[in-house]
Amino acid sequence: MNRRLGVMTFLVLLVLNPWSLAAFAASEPSGAGARLAWQPWSDQLFAQAKRENKFILLDLEAVWCHWCHVMDRETYSNPDVIKLIESRYIAVRVDQDARPDLSRRYENYGWPATIVFNADGAEIVKRAGYIEPKNMMSMLAAIIADPSPISYRDSKVVTEFARDPLLPAELRRDLLKRYTETHDFKIGGLKQAQKFMDRDTVEYALWRAKQGDAASSQIARQTLDGALNLIDPAWGGVYQYSTHGDWKHAHFEKIMQVQAEYMRIYALAYAQFSDPKYLQAGADIHRYLKGFLTSPEGAFYTSQDADLIKGQHSEDYFALNDAGRRKLGIPKVDKHIYARENGWMIAGLAALYAASGENR
């Protein structure tokens, strides 16, 4: 059966037939406060799925993620969703910071990312972002009715590799065209709804600007200047990104990779342009690092949450000054210590020292 037609036919039958999603749930809903029994990721999951004739539902989340909190509160706490998952699925939850292998594999789908596997390990469905309870029920029931894997562009395995390490001239021209055309020459950043400093693009622009390319100098400086709006004026540190196609609607999570890479890029920019505001940006990130993400032993923590209360947007909170925030509390800091995150920040600090000469 065609996978997409099968799912659509099934969803139509839900409306026309007495058989409905309710058939998957017990006649009486779970009481308030019911929770899924999440399992950790392991190879043994697939043997268990075969024994129990179940699918595997992977919730790949981030500790700092606002929409992960919302989905946990609204979808994974819904009694009917819980009943359906428990009937035919093994529920697996993974902190993507703790599993960089899974994070890299599914980074285009999250966070949260929702991946459903069959017992043989084949991916059936991959979904990006928040899924409301009704849509989750429909998706999970449709998979039970027709578990044929959906084909995604990233499902194809690479079977042929380049024979020449150098870019063909035509591909080089196409990439340079895209590099210029994707830049927002009005306010900086990429031409998209989410504004952030794409570090690879800016680093490449800095390199080209050093060779005398005026357009690349503009690309670098517009984005560097725009991204200054993402620095927290009260505590320092960098918010992850802004929505609405501008730099004024921040999402407030502070992630180690963002702190480290912004520090490194602003250090490179200061070394190249001698603009003191770029050095100040690096210093503001360092100020936040020392105040919030440094362990007593001197290692670095992983992130700070976007929400003071999980699942509730915190724009009013982050508009307060230091004293106002502390009166209400401090968003949770993920105090796990990972080699990857520490390596990123060590590189950022080394670049800031090279640019500033400041021993601290």
Tab-separated table of C-alpha atoms in Angstrom:
chain	number	residue	atom	x	y	z
A	1	MET	CA	0.000	0.000	0.000
A	2	ASN	CA	1.266	3.474	-0.778
A	3	ARG	CA	2.419	4.825	2.595
A	4	ARG	CA	0.855	8.280	2.279
A	5	LEU	CA	-2.418	7.007	0.770
A	6	GLY	CA	-2.585	4.401	3.520
A	7	VAL	CA	-2.312	7.002	6.269
A	8	MET	CA	-4.850	9.316	4.604
A	9	THR	CA	-7.324	6.473	4.063
A	10	PHE	CA	-6.960	5.470	7.678
A	11	LEU	CA	-7.592	9.010	8.925
A	12	VAL	CA	-10.719	9.297	6.743
A	13	LEU	CA	-12.002	6.000	8.156
A	14	LEU	CA	-11.592	7.434	11.633
A	15	VAL	CA	-14.278	9.946	10.748
A	16	LEU	CA	-16.598	7.649	8.753
A	17	ASN	CA	-16.297	4.489	10.821
A	18	PRO	CA	-17.366	3.682	14.371
A	19	TRP	CA	-13.822	2.389	14.885
A	20	SER	CA	-11.809	5.370	16.093
A	21	LEU	CA	-8.730	6.377	18.020
A	22	ALA	CA	-10.675	5.738	21.201
A	23	ALA	CA	-10.446	2.036	20.440
A	24	PHE	CA	-6.748	2.222	21.300
A	25	ALA	CA	-7.444	3.695	24.724
A	26	ALA	CA	-8.971	1.948	27.703
A	27	SER	CA	-12.633	2.695	28.265
A	28	GLU	CA	-11.717	4.913	31.215
A	29	PRO	CA	-8.995	7.564	30.842
A	30	SER	CA	-5.976	7.602	33.116
A	31	GLY	CA	-6.225	9.821	36.148
A	32	ALA	CA	-4.619	13.238	36.314
A	33	GLY	CA	-0.877	13.105	36.725
A	34	ALA	CA	-0.392	9.882	34.734
A	35	ARG	CA	3.112	9.677	33.292
A	36	LEU	CA	4.806	7.580	30.655
A	37	ALA	CA	7.468	5.133	31.786
A	38	TRP	CA	10.310	6.461	29.650
A	39	GLN	CA	13.225	4.138	28.928
A	40	PRO	CA	16.812	5.122	28.054
A	41	TRP	CA	18.206	4.447	24.595
A	42	SER	CA	19.941	1.084	24.188
A	43	ASP	CA	20.456	-1.679	21.630
A	44	GLN	CA	18.307	-3.964	23.777
A	45	LEU	CA	15.242	-1.875	22.948
A	46	PHE	CA	14.892	-3.527	19.560
A	47	ALA	CA	14.976	-7.058	20.973
A	48	GLN	CA	12.312	-5.967	23.449
A	49	ALA	CA	10.230	-4.476	20.631
A	50	LYS	CA	10.357	-7.789	18.748
A	51	ARG	CA	9.334	-9.794	21.811
A	52	GLU	CA	6.449	-7.465	22.625
A	53	ASN	CA	5.413	-6.719	19.021
A	54	LYS	CA	5.830	-2.999	19.578
A	55	PHE	CA	7.263	0.055	17.865
A	56	ILE	CA	9.867	2.343	19.433
A	57	LEU	CA	8.953	6.007	19.953
A	58	LEU	CA	12.023	8.188	20.475
A	59	ASP	CA	11.526	11.614	22.047
A	60	LEU	CA	14.816	13.394	21.402
A	61	GLU	CA	14.663	16.518	23.530
A	62	ALA	CA	16.845	19.246	24.976
A	63	VAL	CA	16.933	20.210	28.645
A	64	TRP	CA	16.801	23.915	27.726
A	65	CYS	CA	14.060	23.642	25.081
A	66	HIS	CA	10.777	25.562	25.579
A	67	TRP	CA	8.723	23.480	23.119
A	68	CYS	CA	10.068	20.262	24.647
A	69	HIS	CA	8.602	21.400	27.961
A	70	VAL	CA	5.291	22.284	26.300
A	71	MET	CA	5.104	18.905	24.552
A	72	ASP	CA	5.867	17.073	27.782
A	73	ARG	CA	3.132	18.989	29.606
A	74	GLU	CA	0.440	18.901	26.930
A	75	THR	CA	1.091	15.828	24.765
A	76	TYR	CA	2.993	13.262	26.787
A	77	SER	CA	0.827	13.929	29.854
A	78	ASN	CA	-2.413	13.460	27.894
A	79	PRO	CA	-4.188	10.311	29.210
A	80	ASP	CA	-5.308	9.124	25.754
A	81	VAL	CA	-1.836	9.609	24.281
A	82	ILE	CA	-0.355	7.665	27.194
A	83	LYS	CA	-2.819	4.780	26.719
A	84	LEU	CA	-2.088	4.562	23.006
A	85	ILE	CA	1.686	4.647	23.461
A	86	GLU	CA	1.583	2.029	26.210
A	87	SER	CA	-0.526	-0.286	24.037
A	88	ARG	CA	1.876	-0.608	21.092
A	89	TYR	CA	4.999	1.493	21.693
A	90	ILE	CA	8.116	1.526	23.841
A	91	ALA	CA	8.624	5.132	24.929
A	92	VAL	CA	12.270	6.276	24.869
A	93	ARG	CA	13.485	9.707	25.938
A	94	VAL	CA	16.987	10.997	25.262
A	95	ASP	CA	18.652	14.300	26.160
A	96	GLN	CA	20.283	15.200	22.860
A	97	ASP	CA	23.187	16.956	24.592
A	98	ALA	CA	24.032	13.660	26.297
A	99	ARG	CA	24.012	11.688	23.022
A	100	PRO	CA	25.807	13.657	20.300
A	101	ASP	CA	25.581	10.642	17.981
A	102	LEU	CA	21.771	10.778	17.978
A	103	SER	CA	21.815	14.573	18.065
A	104	ARG	CA	23.889	14.794	14.894
A	105	ARG	CA	21.792	12.159	13.146
A	106	TYR	CA	18.472	13.910	13.809
A	107	GLU	CA	19.472	17.556	14.242
A	108	ASN	CA	17.314	18.586	11.255
A	109	TYR	CA	14.202	17.392	13.107
A	110	GLY	CA	14.318	19.115	16.441
A	111	TRP	CA	14.071	19.978	19.166
A	112	PRO	CA	11.970	18.079	20.117
A	113	ALA	CA	12.493	15.441	17.434
A	114	THR	CA	10.076	12.509	17.303
A	115	ILE	CA	11.336	9.354	15.591
A	116	VAL	CA	9.386	6.083	15.337
A	117	PHE	CA	11.260	2.837	14.583
A	118	ASN	CA	10.092	-0.665	13.875
A	119	ALA	CA	11.596	-3.611	15.737
A	120	ASP	CA	14.224	-4.068	13.010
A	121	GLY	CA	15.524	-0.543	13.571
A	122	ALA	CA	14.084	1.001	10.407
A	123	GLU	CA	12.840	4.583	10.722
A	124	ILE	CA	9.087	4.757	10.006
A	125	VAL	CA	8.355	8.427	10.730
A	126	LYS	CA	10.512	11.452	11.619
A	127	ARG	CA	8.805	14.611	12.884
A	128	ALA	CA	10.246	17.996	13.816
A	129	GLY	CA	9.060	20.143	16.690
A	130	TYR	CA	5.976	20.249	18.863
A	131	ILE	CA	3.146	17.789	18.107
A	132	GLU	CA	-0.190	18.495	19.775
A	133	PRO	CA	-2.085	15.564	21.379
A	134	LYS	CA	-4.673	15.152	18.595
A	135	ASN	CA	-2.016	15.016	15.883
A	136	MET	CA	0.144	12.667	17.948
A	137	MET	CA	-2.806	10.286	18.358
A	138	SER	CA	-3.498	10.384	14.616
A	139	MET	CA	0.139	9.745	13.726
A	140	LEU	CA	0.622	6.849	16.134
A	141	ALA	CA	-2.655	5.184	15.151
A	142	ALA	CA	-1.826	5.557	11.451
A	143	ILE	CA	1.550	3.873	12.011
A	144	ILE	CA	-0.183	0.937	13.695
A	145	ALA	CA	-2.549	0.628	10.726
A	146	ASP	CA	0.223	0.931	8.126
A	147	PRO	CA	3.826	0.769	9.403
A	148	SER	CA	5.418	1.302	5.976
A	149	PRO	CA	8.430	3.644	6.359
A	150	ILE	CA	8.095	7.126	4.872
A	151	SER	CA	10.929	7.988	2.494
A	152	TYR	CA	12.802	11.154	3.457
A	153	ARG	CA	15.535	12.921	1.543
A	154	ASP	CA	18.038	12.091	4.269
A	155	SER	CA	17.039	8.411	4.266
A	156	LYS	CA	19.136	7.706	1.183
A	157	VAL	CA	22.528	6.197	1.877
A	158	VAL	CA	25.509	7.739	0.084
A	159	THR	CA	26.879	5.142	-2.328
A	160	GLU	CA	29.119	7.261	-4.546
A	161	PHE	CA	31.802	9.629	-3.326
A	162	ALA	CA	33.666	12.426	-5.091
A	163	ARG	CA	36.714	11.330	-7.045
A	164	ASP	CA	38.307	14.804	-6.962
A	165	PRO	CA	38.965	16.656	-3.681
A	166	LEU	CA	38.614	20.034	-5.421
A	167	LEU	CA	35.235	21.687	-6.041
A	168	PRO	CA	34.211	21.666	-9.715
A	169	ALA	CA	34.136	25.201	-11.119
A	170	GLU	CA	30.380	25.107	-11.720
A	171	LEU	CA	29.630	23.965	-8.174
A	172	ARG	CA	31.963	26.621	-6.770
A	173	ARG	CA	30.109	29.342	-8.704
A	174	ASP	CA	26.765	27.995	-7.480
A	175	LEU	CA	27.880	27.935	-3.835
A	176	LEU	CA	29.273	31.480	-4.025
A	177	LYS	CA	25.976	32.643	-5.540
A	178	ARG	CA	24.025	31.023	-2.720
A	179	TYR	CA	26.389	32.491	-0.126
A	180	THR	CA	25.486	35.990	-1.336
A	181	GLU	CA	21.815	35.425	-2.157
A	182	THR	CA	20.941	33.921	1.224
A	183	HIS	CA	22.236	36.968	3.137
A	184	ASP	CA	19.773	39.587	4.373
A	185	PHE	CA	21.390	42.841	3.241
A	186	LYS	CA	18.850	44.905	5.214
A	187	ILE	CA	19.531	43.719	8.775
A	188	GLY	CA	22.085	40.912	8.480
A	189	GLY	CA	21.788	37.198	9.077
A	190	LEU	CA	20.251	34.672	6.733
A	191	LYS	CA	17.045	35.411	4.817
A	192	GLN	CA	14.753	33.449	7.101
A	193	ALA	CA	12.329	33.869	9.987
A	194	GLN	CA	14.889	32.827	12.604
A	195	LYS	CA	17.735	35.269	13.044
A	196	PHE	CA	21.043	34.093	14.497
A	197	MET	CA	24.706	34.292	13.584
A	198	ASP	CA	25.478	31.415	11.258
A	199	ARG	CA	29.036	31.016	12.464
A	200	ASP	CA	30.423	29.199	9.423
A	201	THR	CA	29.053	31.849	7.073
A	202	VAL	CA	30.461	34.724	9.133
A	203	GLU	CA	33.853	33.074	9.513
A	204	TYR	CA	33.990	32.533	5.758
A	205	ALA	CA	32.903	36.149	5.207
A	206	LEU	CA	35.700	37.342	7.504
A	207	TRP	CA	38.212	35.333	5.479
A	208	ARG	CA	36.958	36.753	2.165
A	209	ALA	CA	36.828	40.273	3.629
A	210	LYS	CA	40.497	39.920	4.561
A	211	GLN	CA	41.194	39.220	0.875
A	212	GLY	CA	39.544	42.547	-0.021
A	213	ASP	CA	35.976	41.412	-0.817
A	214	ALA	CA	33.766	44.390	0.121
A	215	ALA	CA	30.496	42.403	-0.086
A	216	SER	CA	31.847	39.838	2.366
A	217	SER	CA	32.909	42.598	4.740
A	218	GLN	CA	29.319	43.855	4.669
A	219	ILE	CA	27.930	40.347	5.195
A	220	ALA	CA	30.187	39.786	8.204
A	221	ARG	CA	29.631	43.155	9.876
A	222	GLN	CA	25.863	43.263	9.364
A	223	THR	CA	25.449	39.846	10.954
A	224	LEU	CA	27.924	40.546	13.765
A	225	ASP	CA	26.110	43.795	14.567
A	226	GLY	CA	22.659	42.224	14.346
A	227	ALA	CA	23.617	39.346	16.617
A	228	LEU	CA	24.669	41.804	19.332
A	229	ASN	CA	20.929	42.111	20.009
A	230	LEU	CA	20.952	38.505	21.241
A	231	ILE	CA	23.358	39.286	24.093
A	232	ASP	CA	21.565	39.412	27.452
A	233	PRO	CA	22.128	42.940	28.844
A	234	ALA	CA	21.596	41.832	32.458
A	235	TRP	CA	23.666	38.667	32.740
A	236	GLY	CA	25.658	38.546	29.523
A	237	GLY	CA	25.674	35.434	27.386
A	238	VAL	CA	23.885	34.875	24.091
A	239	TYR	CA	20.310	33.771	23.472
A	240	GLN	CA	19.962	31.096	20.822
A	241	TYR	CA	18.002	32.984	18.141
A	242	SER	CA	15.261	35.514	17.389
A	243	THR	CA	11.975	34.890	15.571
A	244	HIS	CA	9.756	37.137	13.379
A	245	GLY	CA	12.543	37.762	10.875
A	246	ASP	CA	14.248	40.333	13.110
A	247	TRP	CA	16.684	40.487	16.012
A	248	LYS	CA	14.095	41.609	18.612
A	249	HIS	CA	12.151	38.441	19.483
A	250	ALA	CA	14.666	36.264	21.295
A	251	HIS	CA	14.224	32.697	22.444
A	252	PHE	CA	16.033	32.783	25.727
A	253	GLU	CA	17.864	29.464	26.071
A	254	LYS	CA	21.618	29.793	26.468
A	255	ILE	CA	23.467	26.825	25.024
A	256	MET	CA	27.173	26.170	25.421
A	257	GLN	CA	27.863	25.779	21.709
A	258	VAL	CA	26.285	29.172	21.035
A	259	GLN	CA	28.278	30.824	23.837
A	260	ALA	CA	31.551	29.266	22.706
A	261	GLU	CA	31.161	29.878	18.979
A	262	TYR	CA	29.922	33.470	19.347
A	263	MET	CA	32.870	34.162	21.658
A	264	ARG	CA	35.259	32.737	19.070
A	265	ILE	CA	33.741	34.585	16.108
A	266	TYR	CA	33.563	37.933	17.937
A	267	ALA	CA	37.210	37.468	18.930
A	268	LEU	CA	38.140	36.881	15.275
A	269	ALA	CA	36.093	39.926	14.250
A	270	TYR	CA	37.791	42.139	16.833
A	271	ALA	CA	41.214	40.950	15.700
A	272	GLN	CA	40.307	41.817	12.106
A	273	PHE	CA	38.287	45.048	12.426
A	274	SER	CA	39.587	46.410	15.787
A	275	ASP	CA	36.004	47.356	16.669
A	276	PRO	CA	35.696	47.519	20.489
A	277	LYS	CA	32.045	46.415	20.483
A	278	TYR	CA	33.131	42.986	19.246
A	279	LEU	CA	35.638	42.648	22.084
A	280	GLN	CA	32.891	43.730	24.495
A	281	ALA	CA	30.623	40.996	23.098
A	282	GLY	CA	33.284	38.407	23.890
A	283	ALA	CA	33.708	39.857	27.377
A	284	ASP	CA	29.923	39.769	27.991
A	285	ILE	CA	29.821	36.093	27.064
A	286	HIS	CA	32.774	35.446	29.371
A	287	ARG	CA	30.968	37.310	32.167
A	288	TYR	CA	27.963	35.033	31.802
A	289	LEU	CA	30.156	31.947	31.582
A	290	LYS	CA	31.843	32.776	34.897
A	291	GLY	CA	28.584	33.675	36.597
A	292	PHE	CA	26.354	30.795	35.507
A	293	LEU	CA	28.042	28.006	33.548
A	294	THR	CA	31.289	27.385	35.447
A	295	SER	CA	31.456	24.555	37.984
A	296	PRO	CA	33.331	24.945	41.306
A	297	GLU	CA	36.124	22.814	39.814
A	298	GLY	CA	36.441	25.142	36.810
A	299	ALA	CA	34.787	22.901	34.187
A	300	PHE	CA	31.853	24.184	32.177
A	301	TYR	CA	28.189	23.254	32.435
A	302	THR	CA	25.986	22.599	29.401
A	303	SER	CA	23.129	25.110	29.154
A	304	GLN	CA	20.557	27.296	30.885
A	305	ASP	CA	16.832	26.875	30.339
A	306	ALA	CA	14.729	29.259	28.239
A	307	ASP	CA	11.904	29.177	30.809
A	308	LEU	CA	11.751	30.105	34.459
A	309	ILE	CA	8.652	27.876	34.699
A	310	LYS	CA	8.919	25.006	32.230
A	311	GLY	CA	6.615	25.466	29.234
A	312	GLN	CA	5.807	29.112	29.979
A	313	HIS	CA	7.383	31.724	27.722
A	314	SER	CA	9.577	34.026	29.796
A	315	GLU	CA	9.765	37.272	27.820
A	316	ASP	CA	8.640	39.393	30.802
A	317	TYR	CA	11.166	37.695	33.050
A	318	PHE	CA	14.136	38.347	30.772
A	319	ALA	CA	13.091	41.993	30.407
A	320	LEU	CA	13.940	42.454	34.115
A	321	ASN	CA	17.309	43.491	35.498
A	322	ASP	CA	19.509	41.205	37.582
A	323	ALA	CA	17.804	41.977	40.902
A	324	GLY	CA	14.314	41.599	39.431
A	325	ARG	CA	15.131	38.212	37.976
A	326	ARG	CA	16.787	36.865	41.108
A	327	LYS	CA	13.744	37.881	43.166
A	328	LEU	CA	11.657	35.464	41.048
A	329	GLY	CA	14.280	32.735	40.727
A	330	ILE	CA	16.839	31.577	38.167
A	331	PRO	CA	16.084	29.304	35.178
A	332	LYS	CA	17.524	25.849	35.550
A	333	VAL	CA	21.155	25.261	34.621
A	334	ASP	CA	21.998	21.847	33.164
A	335	LYS	CA	25.001	20.948	35.302
A	336	HIS	CA	26.102	17.944	33.289
A	337	ILE	CA	29.716	18.301	32.196
A	338	TYR	CA	30.550	17.006	28.715
A	339	ALA	CA	33.913	16.905	26.945
A	340	ARG	CA	32.384	18.214	23.711
A	341	GLU	CA	30.924	21.364	25.300
A	342	ASN	CA	34.097	21.996	27.273
A	343	GLY	CA	36.163	21.632	24.111
A	344	TRP	CA	34.016	24.218	22.330
A	345	MET	CA	34.435	26.721	25.148
A	346	ILE	CA	38.177	26.120	25.462
A	347	ALA	CA	38.483	27.016	21.762
A	348	GLY	CA	36.381	30.148	22.343
A	349	LEU	CA	38.493	31.250	25.298
A	350	ALA	CA	41.718	30.604	23.380
A	351	ALA	CA	40.482	32.807	20.529
A	352	LEU	CA	39.422	35.550	22.952
A	353	TYR	CA	42.836	35.489	24.610
A	354	ALA	CA	44.591	35.595	21.226
A	355	ALA	CA	42.563	38.648	20.231
A	356	SER	CA	42.673	40.529	23.536
A	357	GLY	CA	45.816	39.379	25.341
A	358	GLU	CA	43.846	39.385	28.609
A	359	ASN	CA	45.328	36.760	30.927
A	360	ARG	CA	42.059	36.141	32.776
